Amino acid sequence: MNPLVHLFVTLLGPLSLIGVAVAARGEPGQAPRRVQRYLVRATMLGVLAALSAWIAVGAQGQLTSPRLGYAGLGAAIRLDALSATIFSMVVLLVLVIARFSVTYLDGDPRHGTFLGRLAATAAAVEVLVIANNLLLLWVAWVATSLCLHRLLVFYPDRPRAVLAARKKFIVARLGDACLGGALLTLYGRTGTSDLSRILADSSAHSGWALSTAGVLLALTALLKSAQFPTHGWLVEVMETPTPVSALLHAGILNAGPFLILRFSPLLDAAPGSAWPLLVGGGFTALFASVALRTQPSVKVALGYSSAAHMGFMLFVCGLGVYAAAALHLVAHSFYKAHAFLSAGSTVDVNQAKRVAVDQREPSAGRAALALALATGLYLGLAHALGVSPWDQPSLWLVGAVFVLGMMQLVGAGLDAPFNPRVYLRVLAAAGGVTIAFFGLEALAHAFLADSLPAYAQTRPAQLILAGVVVSVWALASVLQLSGLGRHTGFAERLRVHFKHGFYANALFDRLVRHSNPRLPSGGLS
């Protein structure tokens, strides 16, 4: 088949969603049957578009369209292993979320308007993923944020939702400015807006322009993905309809890590671009993963969970282990979409578990045993599978973080009343997760080899910083699992500070409410 045909079919995905958004303007009210039918068909066209993208990538490896525009700026799309993977992920998420939305708001007097805004937001995300021109990339990036804002204020009579949306709007405009500065710097330095050419020649560029663009791209990703101290809006948008939360947490937040992955060949050659990712992503991952344990609301905890996952992805990108970050991005998207769409059922299940399971008091001995078992599983299975985590220093740190995650899984099983069968099942589950990690990471590394650098040559100072961050994570994990010092006055005060997000969001609230005193305080930090 002609490659241009595949490119056209791929465009059917976002174009059909734009058509739904236009149709919704004519049927904005209750029971919008025509818009519902169009949306379902558009999502099915999106699946066809994703299939066409895979066929094109399998046959061509990388495919780019001619540019439509003027003076080197305009619209062009790019299909490669990375864009095909993320595009397919977005398409499947939109398919599920759209079908959920068709019945979720049934009877709402503005059901058609909601479906139209949802379709427009999804279309912007899909265009962002396949953009191959700096101008189209920036336009899609801004459109994604503006369309999301319209969803966040879908119920304008909910003051807290409006306050959260306003804070998100401010953060997003800062991110747009950073991205615009980075893209203008690249355009001025390279003389082209063609993303494929810029990435192919990234190793030939150097100097202040490349470093500036790299740092601005890193800051853009941090702002997009709700990293500390701009995280507050993310945990306050829970008054929006559930499909919005699912699309936001499972798709739009991922634009930050995707941007880093898309520009990874350039960032790999840009001195200094890894520092914001290691510091901002590393701190947020630690802070948010602790703060989520202090939240009484399931959805707020899920919000902190998303911030933590985004922080870890960006931290791994800062280490230069891009394939692992891409794998995490895809896995987190499907997990978080399911978590939000089934949040009510999750609450019921967790309540039932709290009644049914009698947990023992944490102990330092069981925490040490959990750490030893997790480490032994990781190293033993790595050796058995012929995987050497010592080939790259950055892999040591990623492996250490994985061991900490397995320690939590094993530790939860050990805290249950003594039962050898339960312990064996927990160890078997941990072993299965470890094997899946090695297998999927190797698969992602091989599949994305043409789109992402292998492993970045992380500088010694960056490795030292990353090592300090991982060490703090390890200390926090051990203290949490062992229960050491948790009943002290210091721990209680620290728990309160974590619950309120170290009050960074309270300061942001004051700034926003100063411009509009009618807005309420956020209530969550």
Tab-separated table of N, CA, C and O in Angstrom, residues 16-17 23 44 73 75 85-86 96 117 172 175 200 202-203 207 246 286 300 303 314 416 430 441 484 499 516 519:
chain	number	residue	atom	x	y	z
A	16	SER	N	-11.796	12.493	12.726
A	16	SER	CA	-13.156	12.055	13.051
A	16	SER	C	-13.598	12.585	14.412
A	16	SER	O	-14.767	12.937	14.606
A	17	LEU	N	-12.678	12.679	15.359
A	17	LEU	CA	-13.022	13.241	16.669
A	17	LEU	C	-13.312	14.730	16.568
A	17	LEU	O	-14.199	15.251	17.259
A	23	ALA	N	-20.089	18.432	15.475
A	23	ALA	CA	-21.477	17.970	15.511
A	23	ALA	C	-22.129	18.263	16.861
A	23	ALA	O	-23.333	18.537	16.938
A	44	MET	N	-13.972	3.920	16.817
A	44	MET	CA	-13.660	2.730	16.011
A	44	MET	C	-12.729	3.093	14.845
A	44	MET	O	-11.834	2.329	14.495
A	73	LEU	N	7.391	26.215	8.179
A	73	LEU	CA	6.490	25.969	9.297
A	73	LEU	C	5.151	25.487	8.763
A	73	LEU	O	4.701	25.925	7.704
A	75	ALA	N	2.256	21.910	9.002
A	75	ALA	CA	1.755	20.655	9.553
A	75	ALA	C	2.382	19.479	8.822
A	75	ALA	O	2.407	19.445	7.594
A	85	THR	N	3.170	3.459	19.153
A	85	THR	CA	2.854	2.881	20.462
A	85	THR	C	1.963	3.811	21.272
A	85	THR	O	0.915	3.401	21.803
A	86	ILE	N	2.372	5.079	21.392
A	86	ILE	CA	1.606	6.021	22.208
A	86	ILE	C	0.276	6.360	21.542
A	86	ILE	O	-0.745	6.523	22.224
A	96	VAL	N	-12.414	3.416	25.368
A	96	VAL	CA	-13.046	3.000	26.626
A	96	VAL	C	-13.714	4.186	27.311
A	96	VAL	O	-14.865	4.101	27.769
A	117	ARG	N	-16.608	18.243	23.894
A	117	ARG	CA	-15.347	18.697	24.514
A	117	ARG	C	-14.394	17.519	24.723
A	117	ARG	O	-13.178	17.667	24.559
A	172	ALA	N	-0.255	25.742	32.995
A	172	ALA	CA	-0.179	25.338	31.589
A	172	ALA	C	0.384	26.447	30.720
A	172	ALA	O	1.148	26.184	29.776
A	175	GLY	N	4.016	26.438	31.006
A	175	GLY	CA	4.564	25.346	30.212
A	175	GLY	C	4.560	25.659	28.733
A	175	GLY	O	5.515	25.334	28.016
A	200	ALA	N	17.501	13.702	13.965
A	200	ALA	CA	18.549	12.945	13.268
A	200	ALA	C	19.901	13.627	13.370
A	200	ALA	O	20.936	12.957	13.414
A	202	SER	N	20.799	15.709	15.875
A	202	SER	CA	20.969	16.276	17.222
A	202	SER	C	22.402	16.156	17.719
A	202	SER	O	22.892	17.040	18.432
A	203	SER	N	23.091	15.077	17.353
A	203	SER	CA	24.465	14.905	17.828
A	203	SER	C	25.419	15.928	17.223
A	203	SER	O	26.502	16.164	17.753
A	207	GLY	N	26.495	23.579	22.167
A	207	GLY	CA	26.540	24.961	22.596
A	207	GLY	C	25.354	25.360	23.452
A	207	GLY	O	24.524	24.536	23.842
A	246	ALA	N	-10.192	10.297	34.271
A	246	ALA	CA	-9.556	9.164	33.597
A	246	ALA	C	-8.721	9.634	32.417
A	246	ALA	O	-7.574	9.209	32.234
A	286	LEU	N	9.086	10.921	45.451
A	286	LEU	CA	9.164	10.614	46.885
A	286	LEU	C	8.046	11.305	47.657
A	286	LEU	O	7.305	10.669	48.423
A	300	VAL	N	-8.309	11.547	45.729
A	300	VAL	CA	-7.175	12.424	46.010
A	300	VAL	C	-5.889	11.606	46.087
A	300	VAL	O	-4.843	12.022	45.583
A	303	GLY	N	-4.756	10.952	42.743
A	303	GLY	CA	-4.111	12.131	42.172
A	303	GLY	C	-2.654	12.211	42.574
A	303	GLY	O	-1.774	12.465	41.740
A	314	LEU	N	9.892	10.754	34.777
A	314	LEU	CA	10.815	11.820	34.412
A	314	LEU	C	12.189	11.584	35.035
A	314	LEU	O	13.217	11.888	34.423
A	416	ALA	N	0.775	-10.120	57.000
A	416	ALA	CA	-0.432	-10.910	57.268
A	416	ALA	C	-0.108	-11.988	58.304
A	416	ALA	O	1.059	-12.347	58.502
A	430	ALA	N	5.542	-11.945	43.360
A	430	ALA	CA	6.691	-11.052	43.211
A	430	ALA	C	7.634	-11.561	42.132
A	430	ALA	O	8.180	-10.777	41.333
A	441	GLU	N	10.713	-4.951	29.630
A	441	GLU	CA	11.721	-3.914	29.437
A	441	GLU	C	12.617	-4.257	28.261
A	441	GLU	O	12.961	-3.384	27.446
A	484	LEU	N	9.144	1.919	62.229
A	484	LEU	CA	10.036	2.555	63.195
A	484	LEU	C	9.722	4.044	63.331
A	484	LEU	O	9.658	4.773	62.348
A	499	LYS	N	0.340	15.497	54.472
A	499	LYS	CA	-1.071	15.504	54.098
A	499	LYS	C	-1.459	16.802	53.421
A	499	LYS	O	-2.286	16.821	52.495
A	516	ASN	N	-8.916	37.019	42.293
A	516	ASN	CA	-10.367	36.843	42.263
A	516	ASN	C	-10.826	36.414	43.650
A	516	ASN	O	-10.914	35.218	43.946
A	519	LEU	N	-13.313	33.409	44.631
A	519	LEU	CA	-12.977	31.986	44.602
A	519	LEU	C	-12.697	31.488	46.010
A	519	LEU	O	-12.087	32.197	46.825
